[in-house]
Amino acid sequence: MIKTAKQIEGDIIALLCDSDLANSVNGKIYRFGHRPHNSKAEDIIVAFTTGIPDQIQTGIITLNIYVPDIEDEDIRIGVMRENERRCEELEIAASQWVESLTADKSAYKFTLQQTVYTEEEPEISQHFVVIKLKYKLFIN
């Protein structure tokens, strides 16, 4: 049976729960559009990006891990900047999590669509680590 976008998001969320990656952040896991707008926590957002239904279902899931900016007292008090150390730690943890997703954990085959990286979200003084997770799901 071909899975829907929400089912695939749910499967990814289930794989994230109690993972080393989820345990390394101080926030929660949310589906895209459900993160509280005023959150200052390191939340993980799971978003279905694309999918192609076929005998082997393929697609991409995007995970974003938000990291609050820190005050840069070297420049000027009140000026916020990326918490580079924390973003790097989470980039590494995310890459390790993807590598841990082996066939014994799910019916999916996962690979990175691109290198894990960090983007800026200046309107909320946060950055987010981006994980583009390519999947293949073998349908019975």
PDB file of N, CA and C in Angstrom, residues 11-12 15 61 97-98 101-102 106-112 133-136:
ATOM      1  N   ASP A  11       6.073   8.366  10.316  1.00  0.00           N
ATOM      2  CA  ASP A  11       7.132   7.364  10.425  1.00  0.00           C
ATOM      3  C   ASP A  11       8.459   8.004  10.815  1.00  0.00           C
ATOM      4  N   ILE A  12       8.760   9.164  10.236  1.00  0.00           N
ATOM      5  CA  ILE A  12      10.016   9.869  10.555  1.00  0.00           C
ATOM      6  C   ILE A  12       9.988  10.344  12.002  1.00  0.00           C
ATOM      7  N   LEU A  15      10.734   7.518  14.237  1.00  0.00           N
ATOM      8  CA  LEU A  15      12.169   7.201  14.239  1.00  0.00           C
ATOM      9  C   LEU A  15      12.971   8.220  15.053  1.00  0.00           C
ATOM     10  N   ILE A  61      12.155  14.169   2.753  1.00  0.00           N
ATOM     11  CA  ILE A  61      11.625  14.761   3.981  1.00  0.00           C
ATOM     12  C   ILE A  61      12.668  15.775   4.448  1.00  0.00           C
ATOM     13  N   TRP A  97      22.755  10.609  13.038  1.00  0.00           N
ATOM     14  CA  TRP A  97      21.421  10.011  13.116  1.00  0.00           C
ATOM     15  C   TRP A  97      21.037   9.400  11.780  1.00  0.00           C
ATOM     16  N   VAL A  98      21.277  10.141  10.690  1.00  0.00           N
ATOM     17  CA  VAL A  98      20.943   9.613   9.356  1.00  0.00           C
ATOM     18  C   VAL A  98      21.731   8.331   9.093  1.00  0.00           C
ATOM     19  N   LEU A 101      20.247   5.133  10.567  1.00  0.00           N
ATOM     20  CA  LEU A 101      18.953   4.653  10.064  1.00  0.00           C
ATOM     21  C   LEU A 101      19.154   3.481   9.108  1.00  0.00           C
ATOM     22  N   THR A 102      19.327   2.325   9.672  1.00  0.00           N
ATOM     23  CA  THR A 102      19.594   1.121   8.894  1.00  0.00           C
ATOM     24  C   THR A 102      18.303   0.336   8.653  1.00  0.00           C
ATOM     25  N   SER A 106      13.643   0.259  10.047  1.00  0.00           N
ATOM     26  CA  SER A 106      12.411   0.579   9.308  1.00  0.00           C
ATOM     27  C   SER A 106      12.466  -0.040   7.911  1.00  0.00           C
ATOM     28  N   ALA A 107      11.354   0.083   7.197  1.00  0.00           N
ATOM     29  CA  ALA A 107      11.278  -0.423   5.824  1.00  0.00           C
ATOM     30  C   ALA A 107      11.856   0.588   4.825  1.00  0.00           C
ATOM     31  N   TYR A 108      12.304   1.717   5.323  1.00  0.00           N
ATOM     32  CA  TYR A 108      12.862   2.767   4.473  1.00  0.00           C
ATOM     33  C   TYR A 108      14.364   2.581   4.292  1.00  0.00           C
ATOM     34  N   LYS A 109      14.838   3.069   3.138  1.00  0.00           N
ATOM     35  CA  LYS A 109      16.277   3.228   2.920  1.00  0.00           C
ATOM     36  C   LYS A 109      16.509   4.731   2.850  1.00  0.00           C
ATOM     37  N   PHE A 110      17.353   5.242   3.749  1.00  0.00           N
ATOM     38  CA  PHE A 110      17.585   6.676   3.847  1.00  0.00           C
ATOM     39  C   PHE A 110      18.997   7.043   3.407  1.00  0.00           C
ATOM     40  N   THR A 111      19.110   8.180   2.737  1.00  0.00           N
ATOM     41  CA  THR A 111      20.389   8.805   2.437  1.00  0.00           C
ATOM     42  C   THR A 111      20.186  10.318   2.531  1.00  0.00           C
ATOM     43  N   LEU A 112      21.284  11.033   2.651  1.00  0.00           N
ATOM     44  CA  LEU A 112      21.180  12.492   2.629  1.00  0.00           C
ATOM     45  C   LEU A 112      20.996  12.972   1.200  1.00  0.00           C
ATOM     46  N   LEU A 133      16.419  14.618   3.836  1.00  0.00           N
ATOM     47  CA  LEU A 133      16.491  13.171   3.949  1.00  0.00           C
ATOM     48  C   LEU A 133      15.782  12.522   2.768  1.00  0.00           C
ATOM     49  N   LYS A 134      16.557  11.873   1.931  1.00  0.00           N
ATOM     50  CA  LYS A 134      16.002  11.158   0.773  1.00  0.00           C
ATOM     51  C   LYS A 134      15.614   9.759   1.229  1.00  0.00           C
ATOM     52  N   TYR A 135      14.420   9.325   0.823  1.00  0.00           N
ATOM     53  CA  TYR A 135      13.964   8.008   1.241  1.00  0.00           C
ATOM     54  C   TYR A 135      13.516   7.163   0.059  1.00  0.00           C
ATOM     55  N   LYS A 136      13.618   5.856   0.258  1.00  0.00           N
ATOM     56  CA  LYS A 136      13.023   4.863  -0.631  1.00  0.00           C
ATOM     57  C   LYS A 136      12.246   3.925   0.267  1.00  0.00           C
TER      58      LYS A 136
END
